[in-house]
CSV table of C-alpha atoms in Angstrom, one decimal:
chain,number,residue,atom,x,y,z
A,2,GLY,CA,37.8,31.0,19.6
A,3,GLU,CA,34.8,28.7,19.8
A,4,GLY,CA,35.6,27.3,23.5
A,5,GLY,CA,33.3,25.6,26.2
A,6,VAL,CA,30.0,23.5,25.3
A,7,VAL,CA,28.5,26.2,23.1
A,8,GLY,CA,31.4,26.4,20.6
A,9,LEU,CA,31.2,22.4,21.0
A,10,LEU,CA,27.3,22.3,20.0
A,11,ARG,CA,28.0,24.6,17.2
A,12,ARG,CA,31.1,22.3,15.6
A,13,LEU,CA,28.6,19.4,16.4
A,14,GLY,CA,26.2,21.3,14.1
A,15,ARG,CA,28.2,21.1,11.4
A,16,VAL,CA,28.3,17.4,11.2
A,17,GLU,CA,25.7,16.3,9.0
A,18,ASP,CA,24.7,12.8,10.4
A,19,SER,CA,22.8,13.1,13.6
A,20,ARG,CA,23.9,9.7,14.9
A,21,GLN,CA,27.6,10.7,14.3
A,22,ARG,CA,26.8,13.8,16.0
A,23,ALA,CA,25.7,12.2,19.3
A,24,ALA,CA,28.6,9.5,19.0
A,25,ASP,CA,30.9,12.6,18.9
A,26,LEU,CA,29.2,14.2,21.7
A,27,PHE,CA,29.5,11.0,23.8
A,28,ARG,CA,33.3,10.6,23.0
A,29,TRP,CA,33.8,14.3,24.3
A,30,LEU,CA,31.6,13.3,27.5
A,31,VAL,CA,34.0,10.6,28.6
A,32,ALA,CA,37.3,11.9,27.0
A,33,PRO,CA,40.2,11.5,27.3
A,34,VAL,CA,39.0,7.8,28.1
A,35,ALA,CA,37.9,6.3,24.4
A,36,PRO,CA,34.2,5.4,24.0
A,37,ALA,CA,35.1,1.5,23.4
A,38,GLU,CA,37.3,1.4,26.6
A,39,PHE,CA,34.6,3.2,28.5
A,40,LEU,CA,32.0,0.5,27.4
A,41,GLY,CA,34.5,-2.3,27.9
A,42,ARG,CA,35.2,-1.6,31.1
A,43,HIS,CA,33.0,0.9,33.0
A,44,TRP,CA,29.3,0.8,31.4
A,45,GLU,CA,26.9,-1.0,33.8
A,46,ARG,CA,30.3,-2.5,35.4
A,47,ALA,CA,32.4,0.0,37.6
A,48,PRO,CA,32.7,3.8,38.5
A,49,LEU,CA,35.0,6.3,36.3
A,50,LEU,CA,36.7,9.2,37.4
A,51,VAL,CA,38.0,11.5,34.9
A,52,ARG,CA,40.4,14.3,36.2
A,53,ARG,CA,40.9,16.9,33.8
A,54,GLY,CA,42.5,19.7,35.3
A,55,ASP,CA,40.4,22.0,33.3
A,56,PRO,CA,38.0,24.1,35.0
A,57,GLY,CA,36.5,25.6,31.5
A,58,TYR,CA,35.7,22.1,30.1
A,59,TYR,CA,32.0,22.4,30.6
A,60,ALA,CA,31.9,26.3,30.8
A,61,GLY,CA,28.5,27.6,29.2
A,62,LEU,CA,26.5,24.4,29.9
A,63,PHE,CA,24.7,25.7,33.3
A,64,SER,CA,25.9,28.0,35.8
A,65,THR,CA,24.6,29.4,39.3
A,66,ALA,CA,23.9,32.6,37.2
A,67,ASP,CA,21.6,30.3,34.9
A,68,PHE,CA,20.0,29.0,37.9
A,69,ASP,CA,19.1,32.5,39.2
A,70,ALA,CA,18.0,33.4,36.0
A,71,ALA,CA,15.5,30.5,35.9
A,72,LEU,CA,14.1,31.6,39.5
A,73,ARG,CA,13.6,35.2,38.1
A,74,ASP,CA,11.5,34.1,35.0
A,75,GLY,CA,9.0,33.1,37.2
A,76,GLU,CA,8.4,29.5,36.1
A,77,VAL,CA,9.9,27.5,38.8
A,78,HIS,CA,8.0,25.9,41.3
A,79,PHE,CA,8.8,23.9,44.4
A,80,GLY,CA,8.1,20.6,44.3
A,81,THR,CA,7.5,20.4,40.6
A,82,HIS,CA,10.9,21.8,39.6
A,83,LEU,CA,12.9,22.5,42.6
A,84,ASP,CA,13.8,20.5,45.8
A,85,VAL,CA,14.9,22.3,48.8
A,86,THR,CA,17.0,19.5,51.0
A,87,SER,CA,19.1,19.1,53.9
A,88,TYR,CA,21.1,16.0,55.5
A,89,ALA,CA,22.5,16.2,59.0
A,90,GLU,CA,23.2,14.0,61.6
A,91,GLY,CA,21.8,11.2,59.5
A,92,VAL,CA,18.6,12.7,58.8
A,93,ARG,CA,17.6,13.7,55.2
A,94,GLU,CA,14.8,16.5,54.9
A,95,THR,CA,12.9,18.1,52.5
A,96,HIS,CA,11.9,21.8,52.9
A,97,ASN,CA,9.5,22.6,50.0
A,98,PRO,CA,7.2,25.1,50.5
A,99,SER,CA,4.1,25.5,48.0
A,100,GLY,CA,3.9,27.5,45.1
A,101,ARG,CA,6.4,29.6,43.0
A,102,ALA,CA,10.0,29.3,43.6
A,103,LEU,CA,10.9,33.1,44.6
A,104,PRO,CA,14.8,34.0,44.5
A,105,ALA,CA,14.2,35.6,47.9
A,106,VAL,CA,13.0,32.8,49.3
A,107,VAL,CA,15.3,30.0,47.6
A,108,TRP,CA,18.4,32.0,48.3
A,109,ASP,CA,17.5,32.4,52.0
A,110,PHE,CA,17.1,28.6,52.2
A,111,TYR,CA,20.6,28.4,50.4
A,112,GLN,CA,22.0,30.8,52.8
A,113,ASN,CA,20.6,28.7,55.9
A,114,GLY,CA,22.7,25.5,54.6
A,115,CYS,CA,19.7,24.0,52.1
A,116,SER,CA,20.7,22.3,49.0
A,117,LEU,CA,18.8,23.2,46.0
A,118,ARG,CA,18.1,20.4,43.4
A,119,LEU,CA,16.7,21.8,40.0
A,120,LEU,CA,14.9,19.0,38.0
A,121,SER,CA,14.9,19.0,34.4
A,122,PRO,CA,17.3,21.9,33.9
A,123,GLN,CA,16.4,21.4,30.1
A,124,ALA,CA,13.0,23.0,30.4
A,125,PHE,CA,14.7,26.2,31.8
A,126,SER,CA,18.2,26.2,29.7
A,127,PRO,CA,18.3,26.1,25.9
A,128,THR,CA,22.3,24.7,26.4
A,129,VAL,CA,21.0,21.8,28.4
A,130,TRP,CA,18.2,21.1,26.2
A,131,HIS,CA,20.7,21.2,23.0
A,132,PHE,CA,23.1,18.9,24.6
A,133,LEU,CA,20.9,16.2,26.1
A,134,SER,CA,18.5,16.4,22.6
A,135,ILE,CA,22.1,15.4,21.0
A,136,LEU,CA,23.0,12.8,23.1
A,137,GLN,CA,19.3,10.9,23.9
A,138,GLU,CA,20.2,9.5,20.3
A,139,HIS,CA,23.2,8.0,21.1
A,140,PHE,CA,22.0,6.1,24.1
A,141,GLY,CA,18.8,5.1,22.4
A,142,SER,CA,17.2,5.9,25.5
A,143,MET,CA,16.0,9.0,27.3
A,144,ALA,CA,18.8,11.6,28.5
A,145,GLY,CA,17.6,13.3,31.5
A,146,ALA,CA,19.4,15.9,33.7
A,147,ASN,CA,19.2,17.2,37.3
A,148,THR,CA,21.4,20.3,38.7
A,149,TYR,CA,22.6,20.4,42.3
A,150,LEU,CA,23.8,23.5,44.2
A,151,THR,CA,25.3,22.9,47.3
A,152,PRO,CA,26.4,25.3,49.9
A,153,PRO,CA,30.0,25.1,51.5
A,154,GLY,CA,30.3,22.6,54.5
A,155,THR,CA,27.2,20.9,53.8
A,156,GLN,CA,24.9,17.5,52.3
A,157,GLY,CA,22.0,17.9,50.9
A,158,PHE,CA,21.1,14.0,50.2
A,159,ALA,CA,21.6,10.6,52.1
A,160,PRO,CA,23.5,7.9,50.8
A,161,HIS,CA,21.2,5.8,48.0
A,162,TYR,CA,21.9,4.1,45.0
A,163,ASP,CA,20.0,5.1,41.7
A,164,ASP,CA,18.0,3.3,39.0
A,165,ILE,CA,19.8,5.3,36.3
A,166,GLU,CA,23.3,5.3,34.8
A,167,ALA,CA,24.9,8.7,36.2
A,168,PHE,CA,27.1,10.8,34.5
A,169,VAL,CA,28.2,13.9,37.2
A,170,LEU,CA,29.6,16.7,35.6
A,171,GLN,CA,31.3,19.1,38.0
A,172,LEU,CA,30.7,22.6,37.0
A,173,GLU,CA,31.5,25.1,39.7
A,174,GLY,CA,33.4,24.9,43.1
A,175,LYS,CA,34.3,21.4,44.6
A,176,LYS,CA,32.6,18.1,46.2
A,177,HIS,CA,33.8,15.3,48.1
A,178,TRP,CA,32.6,12.0,46.7
A,179,ARG,CA,32.2,8.6,48.0
A,180,VAL,CA,31.0,5.7,45.9
A,181,TYR,CA,30.4,2.4,47.2
A,182,SER,CA,29.9,-1.2,45.6
A,183,PRO,CA,26.4,-2.8,45.5
A,184,ARG,CA,26.1,-4.9,48.9
A,185,THR,CA,24.3,-7.8,47.3
A,186,ASP,CA,23.7,-9.4,43.9
A,187,ALA,CA,20.3,-8.4,44.2
A,188,GLU,CA,21.5,-4.8,44.2
A,189,VAL,CA,23.5,-5.0,41.1
A,190,LEU,CA,22.1,-3.3,38.1
A,191,PRO,CA,18.5,-2.7,40.2
A,192,GLN,CA,15.1,-2.1,38.7
A,193,PHE,CA,14.4,0.9,41.0
A,194,SER,CA,16.3,3.4,43.4
A,195,SER,CA,16.8,2.6,46.9
A,196,ALA,CA,15.4,4.3,50.0
A,197,ASN,CA,18.0,6.7,52.0
A,198,LEU,CA,20.5,4.6,53.5
A,199,THR,CA,22.2,5.1,56.9
A,200,GLN,CA,26.1,5.4,57.4
A,201,ALA,CA,25.9,2.2,59.4
A,202,GLU,CA,24.6,0.1,56.4
A,203,LEU,CA,27.6,1.2,54.2
A,204,GLY,CA,30.9,-0.7,54.4
A,205,GLU,CA,34.2,1.4,53.1
A,206,PRO,CA,33.8,3.3,49.9
A,207,MET,CA,35.6,1.7,47.0
A,208,LEU,CA,36.2,5.3,45.6
A,209,GLU,CA,36.7,8.5,47.5
A,210,THR,CA,37.5,11.7,45.6
A,211,VAL,CA,37.0,15.5,45.5
A,212,LEU,CA,35.5,16.7,41.9
A,213,GLU,CA,36.8,19.9,40.7
A,214,ALA,CA,35.1,22.0,38.0
A,215,GLY,CA,35.7,20.0,34.7
A,216,ASP,CA,35.9,16.9,36.3
A,217,LEU,CA,33.5,13.7,35.7
A,218,LEU,CA,32.4,10.9,37.9
A,219,TYR,CA,30.4,7.9,36.3
A,220,PHE,CA,28.6,5.2,38.3
A,221,PRO,CA,26.6,2.7,37.2
A,222,ARG,CA,23.0,1.9,38.7
A,223,GLY,CA,22.9,0.0,42.0
A,224,PHE,CA,26.5,1.7,43.5
A,225,ILE,CA,25.3,3.6,46.5
A,226,HIS,CA,27.0,7.4,46.7
A,227,GLN,CA,26.9,10.2,48.5
A,228,GLY,CA,28.5,13.8,48.1
A,229,ASP,CA,29.4,16.6,50.4
A,230,CYS,CA,30.7,20.1,50.3
A,231,LEU,CA,34.2,21.0,51.4
A,232,PRO,CA,34.0,23.8,54.3
A,233,ASP,CA,35.3,26.7,51.9
A,234,VAL,CA,33.6,26.3,48.8
A,235,HIS,CA,30.1,25.6,47.5
A,236,SER,CA,29.4,23.0,44.4
A,237,LEU,CA,27.4,23.1,41.4
A,238,HIS,CA,26.9,20.2,39.3
A,239,ILE,CA,24.8,18.3,36.9
A,240,THR,CA,23.7,14.7,36.8
A,241,VAL,CA,23.1,13.5,33.3
A,242,SER,CA,21.1,10.1,33.4
A,243,SER,CA,20.2,7.5,31.0
A,244,TYR,CA,19.0,3.9,30.7
A,245,GLN,CA,15.9,3.8,33.4
A,246,ARG,CA,14.2,0.6,32.9
A,247,ASN,CA,16.0,0.0,29.7
A,248,SER,CA,17.0,-3.9,30.2
A,249,TRP,CA,16.2,-7.2,28.8
A,250,GLY,CA,13.8,-7.8,31.7
A,251,ASP,CA,12.0,-4.6,30.5
A,252,LEU,CA,11.8,-5.9,27.0
A,253,LEU,CA,10.3,-9.3,27.9
A,254,GLU,CA,7.9,-7.7,30.5
A,255,LYS,CA,6.2,-6.4,27.1
A,256,LEU,CA,7.0,-9.3,24.6
A,257,LEU,CA,6.0,-12.2,27.0
A,258,PRO,CA,2.3,-11.2,27.3
A,259,ALA,CA,2.4,-10.3,23.6
A,260,ALA,CA,3.7,-13.8,22.7
A,261,LEU,CA,1.2,-15.7,24.9
A,262,GLN,CA,-1.8,-13.6,23.6
A,263,MET,CA,-0.6,-14.9,19.9
A,264,ALA,CA,-0.2,-18.6,21.1
A,265,LEU,CA,-3.7,-18.4,22.7
A,266,GLU,CA,-5.1,-17.1,19.3
A,267,GLU,CA,-3.0,-19.6,17.1
A,268,ASP,CA,-2.3,-22.8,18.6
A,269,MET,CA,-5.1,-25.1,20.2
A,270,GLU,CA,-2.4,-26.7,22.5
A,271,TYR,CA,-2.2,-23.5,24.8
A,272,ARG,CA,-6.2,-23.6,25.0
A,273,GLN,CA,-6.5,-27.1,26.2
A,274,GLY,CA,-7.9,-27.7,29.6
A,275,LEU,CA,-5.4,-28.5,32.7
A,276,PRO,CA,-5.9,-31.9,34.1
A,277,MET,CA,-8.8,-32.5,36.5
A,278,ASP,CA,-6.8,-33.9,39.2
A,279,TYR,CA,-3.6,-31.6,38.9
A,280,LEU,CA,-4.4,-29.6,42.2
A,281,GLY,CA,-4.0,-33.1,43.8
A,282,TYR,CA,-0.4,-33.5,43.0
A,283,MET,CA,0.7,-29.7,42.3
A,284,GLY,CA,1.4,-26.8,44.6
A,285,VAL,CA,3.8,-26.4,47.0
A,286,ALA,CA,2.6,-29.1,49.5
A,287,ASN,CA,3.4,-31.5,46.9
A,288,SER,CA,7.0,-30.0,46.0
A,289,ASP,CA,8.5,-33.2,47.4
A,290,THR,CA,6.4,-36.1,46.3
A,291,VAL,CA,7.8,-38.1,43.7
A,292,ASP,CA,5.0,-38.5,41.2
A,293,PRO,CA,5.0,-39.1,37.4
A,294,ARG,CA,2.2,-37.0,37.0
A,295,ARG,CA,4.1,-34.2,38.6
A,296,THR,CA,7.1,-34.8,36.1
A,297,ALA,CA,4.8,-34.8,32.9
A,298,PHE,CA,2.8,-31.6,34.4
A,299,MET,CA,6.4,-30.0,34.4
A,300,GLU,CA,7.5,-31.0,31.2
A,301,LYS,CA,4.4,-30.0,29.6
A,302,VAL,CA,5.0,-26.4,31.2
A,303,GLN,CA,8.3,-26.3,29.9
A,304,SER,CA,7.5,-27.3,26.5
A,305,LEU,CA,4.9,-24.6,26.4
A,306,ILE,CA,7.3,-22.0,27.5
A,307,ARG,CA,10.0,-23.0,25.0
A,308,LYS,CA,7.5,-23.2,22.2
A,309,LEU,CA,6.2,-19.7,23.1
A,310,ILE,CA,9.5,-18.3,21.2
A,311,ASP,CA,7.7,-19.2,18.0
A,312,TYR,CA,4.8,-16.9,18.8
A,313,ALA,CA,7.2,-13.8,20.1
A,314,PRO,CA,6.7,-10.7,18.0
A,315,ILE,CA,10.3,-9.5,19.0
A,316,ASP,CA,10.6,-6.7,16.2
A,317,ALA,CA,7.0,-5.5,17.0
A,318,THR,CA,7.8,-5.2,20.8
A,319,VAL,CA,11.1,-3.5,20.0
A,320,ASP,CA,9.1,-0.7,18.0
A,321,GLN,CA,6.7,-0.4,20.7
A,322,ARG,CA,9.7,0.3,22.8
A,323,ALA,CA,11.1,2.8,20.2
A,324,LYS,CA,7.6,4.5,20.4
A,325,SER,CA,7.6,5.2,24.0
A,326,PHE,CA,11.7,6.4,23.7
A,327,LEU,CA,10.1,9.1,20.8
A,328,HIS,CA,7.6,10.1,23.5
A,329,ASP,CA,10.7,10.7,26.4
A,330,CYS,CA,12.6,12.4,23.5
A,331,LEU,CA,13.4,16.0,23.8
A,332,PRO,CA,12.4,17.6,20.3
A,333,PRO,CA,15.7,18.6,18.3
A,334,VAL,CA,17.4,21.7,18.5
A,335,LEU,CA,17.7,23.3,15.0
A,336,THR,CA,21.0,25.1,13.5
A,337,GLN,CA,20.5,28.2,11.7
A,338,SER,CA,20.5,26.6,8.5
A,339,GLU,CA,18.3,23.9,9.6
A,340,LYS,CA,15.8,26.4,10.6
A,341,ALA,CA,16.2,28.1,7.2
A,342,GLN,CA,15.5,24.9,5.3
A,343,SER,CA,12.4,23.5,7.5
A,344,VAL,CA,9.3,24.6,8.3
A,345,TYR,CA,10.3,26.4,11.2
A,346,GLY,CA,12.0,29.3,9.0
A,347,PHE,CA,9.3,29.2,6.6
A,348,PRO,CA,8.4,32.9,5.6
A,349,ALA,CA,4.8,33.1,5.9
A,350,ARG,CA,3.4,36.2,7.5
A,351,TRP,CA,1.1,38.8,7.4
A,352,GLN,CA,2.1,42.0,5.0
A,353,ASP,CA,0.3,44.8,3.6
A,354,GLY,CA,-2.7,43.7,4.7
A,355,GLY,CA,-2.9,39.9,3.7
A,356,PRO,CA,-0.9,36.6,4.3
A,357,ARG,CA,2.4,36.3,2.2
A,358,ASN,CA,4.7,33.3,1.3
A,359,VAL,CA,2.0,30.9,2.7
A,360,ASP,CA,2.0,28.4,0.0
A,361,ILE,CA,4.6,25.1,0.4
A,362,LEU,CA,5.6,24.6,-2.8
A,363,ILE,CA,7.5,21.2,-3.3
A,364,THR,CA,8.0,19.8,-6.6
A,365,LYS,CA,9.4,16.5,-8.1
A,366,ASP,CA,12.8,18.1,-8.3
A,367,THR,CA,12.9,19.7,-4.5
A,368,GLU,CA,15.7,17.7,-2.6
A,369,VAL,CA,14.7,16.9,0.8
A,370,ARG,CA,16.1,14.5,3.7
A,371,LEU,CA,14.9,13.8,7.4
A,372,LEU,CA,15.9,16.5,9.9
A,373,ARG,CA,17.7,14.0,12.2
A,374,HIS,CA,18.1,10.0,11.9
A,375,GLY,CA,16.2,9.3,15.3
A,376,ILE,CA,13.2,11.5,15.0
A,377,ILE,CA,10.9,9.1,13.2
A,378,ARG,CA,9.6,5.7,13.8
A,379,LEU,CA,7.4,3.2,12.1
A,380,CYS,CA,5.1,1.2,14.0
A,381,ASN,CA,2.7,-1.2,12.5
A,382,GLU,CA,-0.6,-1.1,15.0
A,383,GLU,CA,-3.9,-2.6,15.0
A,384,ALA,CA,-5.6,0.9,13.9
A,385,GLY,CA,-3.0,1.1,11.1
A,386,VAL,CA,0.7,2.0,10.1
A,387,MET,CA,1.6,4.7,12.3
A,388,LEU,CA,4.5,7.4,12.1
A,389,TYR,CA,5.4,8.5,15.5
A,390,TYR,CA,7.7,11.8,15.8
A,391,THR,CA,9.6,13.9,18.0
A,392,THR,CA,9.7,17.4,16.3
A,393,GLU,CA,6.7,18.6,18.0
A,394,ASN,CA,7.6,17.1,21.7
A,395,SER,CA,7.8,19.6,24.7
A,396,ARG,CA,11.1,20.3,26.5
A,397,VAL,CA,9.0,19.3,29.7
A,398,TYR,CA,8.6,15.3,30.2
A,399,HIS,CA,5.7,13.7,28.7
A,400,LYS,CA,3.8,17.3,28.8
A,401,GLU,CA,2.4,16.3,25.1
A,402,GLU,CA,0.8,13.3,24.2
A,403,PRO,CA,3.0,11.1,21.6
A,404,LYS,CA,2.9,12.7,18.5
A,405,PHE,CA,1.9,10.6,15.4
A,406,LEU,CA,0.5,10.3,11.7
A,407,GLU,CA,-1.6,7.5,10.4
A,408,ILE,CA,0.6,6.8,7.0
A,409,ASP,CA,-1.0,5.2,4.1
A,410,PRO,CA,0.8,1.7,4.0
A,411,GLU,CA,1.9,2.3,0.5
A,412,TYR,CA,4.1,4.8,2.1
A,413,THR,CA,6.2,2.7,4.2
A,414,ASP,CA,8.7,2.4,1.4
A,415,SER,CA,9.3,5.9,1.0
A,416,ILE,CA,9.7,6.3,4.9
A,417,GLU,CA,12.3,3.7,5.1
A,418,PHE,CA,13.9,5.0,2.0
A,419,LEU,CA,14.4,8.4,3.8
A,420,LEU,CA,15.9,6.6,7.2
A,421,SER,CA,18.2,4.5,4.6
A,422,SER,CA,19.5,7.6,2.3
A,423,TYR,CA,20.1,9.7,5.4
A,424,PRO,CA,22.2,11.8,5.8
A,425,ASN,CA,22.0,12.5,1.8
A,426,HIS,CA,19.3,14.5,0.1
A,427,VAL,CA,17.2,12.8,-2.2
A,428,SER,CA,14.8,14.3,-4.8
A,429,VAL,CA,11.3,14.1,-4.1
A,430,ASP,CA,10.8,12.0,-7.5
A,431,THR,CA,13.0,9.7,-6.2
A,432,LEU,CA,10.5,8.3,-3.4
A,433,PRO,CA,9.2,4.7,-4.2
A,434,CYS,CA,5.7,6.0,-4.2
A,435,GLU,CA,3.1,5.0,-6.9
A,436,THR,CA,2.5,8.5,-8.2
A,437,LEU,CA,4.1,11.9,-8.8
A,438,GLU,CA,1.1,13.5,-6.6
A,439,ASP,CA,1.9,10.9,-3.7
A,440,LYS,CA,5.5,11.9,-3.7
A,441,ILE,CA,4.8,15.6,-3.7
A,442,SER,CA,1.8,14.9,-0.8
A,443,LEU,CA,3.9,12.9,1.1
A,444,ALA,CA,7.0,15.2,1.0
A,445,THR,CA,4.5,18.2,1.9
A,446,LEU,CA,3.1,16.4,4.9
A,447,LEU,CA,6.3,15.3,6.1
A,448,PHE,CA,8.1,19.2,5.7
A,449,GLU,CA,5.1,20.7,7.4
A,450,LYS,CA,5.6,18.3,10.9
A,451,GLY,CA,9.1,19.6,10.5
A,452,ILE,CA,10.6,16.1,9.8
A,453,LEU,CA,11.9,17.1,6.4
A,454,THR,CA,14.2,19.9,5.6
A,455,THR,CA,14.9,20.9,1.9
A,456,LYS,CA,18.6,21.3,0.5
A,457,LYS,CA,17.7,24.6,-0.2
A,458,PRO,CA,15.0,27.3,1.5
A,459,LEU,CA,12.0,26.9,-0.3
A,460,VAL,CA,11.4,30.6,-0.7
A,461,GLN,CA,14.1,32.8,-1.1
A,462,VAL,CA,13.7,35.3,1.4
């Protein structure tokens, strides 16, 4: 009786551990292919086509009716949230007017053969928000989405490749897809998306297929793709994306300057002057010269680079990436019971001429746990110990500044204890703080930020 995506999300809400919840959702996304097989054979390597023969597989995730409702709510603006596009005779055009996307204008564009791309549908659809907020914990990298509505017999975009791992979920109708292998080694797992490509720049597609409702097409970044509609049916699909700028190179881009800074501070060898005459034997003009001074110079550079690893703050750099990821994250969507056990369901209100149920009364016996495993990150920074969290993020990407609390260093053990004991509840008394007062004040602070939930509602309503 609990079909479609809404039923799936409800069932996942009963899974106690958010990490397991995320893994289960990913398993559903690539089913019937097993996650281990997907990661071994397809992830970052090769496209995957899943034909399900089940038009209702994604039912309830997003629909043309949801698209229409978003337009009617008045929050959709051209360019910011919605792109009107066309691709005909090798020419790709964007037709965005300025201002609010009124239904009469948008549907007129569609009727005239334009495609509609809704950016960040999670800002307008609670179901897409819920879906992505769970999935992001599996990837450890932002999970984003766009939806594409294409009229029959048209194409909205030129062939191109992207800088994200793409999961195309066919929601309604059908779409004809062609996918091409990267053309050069430099285009394998590229850092950035390509410009629009011409048909003449493409070889033969490695995969050509018609996606029907319920089907999935995955392709890694760097694989060129184009989709067009059959003459007799429209297409609505959602592309779920992740792993933008999430490579080893992106980690090293942050790590190496930090390592060099530390080496300069701590190791005199990095501060010693260059040889006075090095310009005379180094440089491209001297690259073919045989000279022992050149050899010594090269060896010195190599030795300094090798030694740099001793100064590389690897864990601290990973924490800084985690902090960025938490800023990218969607806030969690609470189940009814989570709401009742968190500050979001706390019954403080105005009644009979005054406020009622205002005091958050946490005691040593109150049993608490983190709302989700992936919603916090401790970072040691120059200004002190910061606890970054996602519960106050916006559904719109980076609309809010990163949210953090400055934490007394004595509380770090308690934060780590809450992480390691998740998903089990622990009594406030077992938090490894020095005094009972500290235990209660830390638990109260985290509860007020939506980070902690209690085993039973604090106030019985």
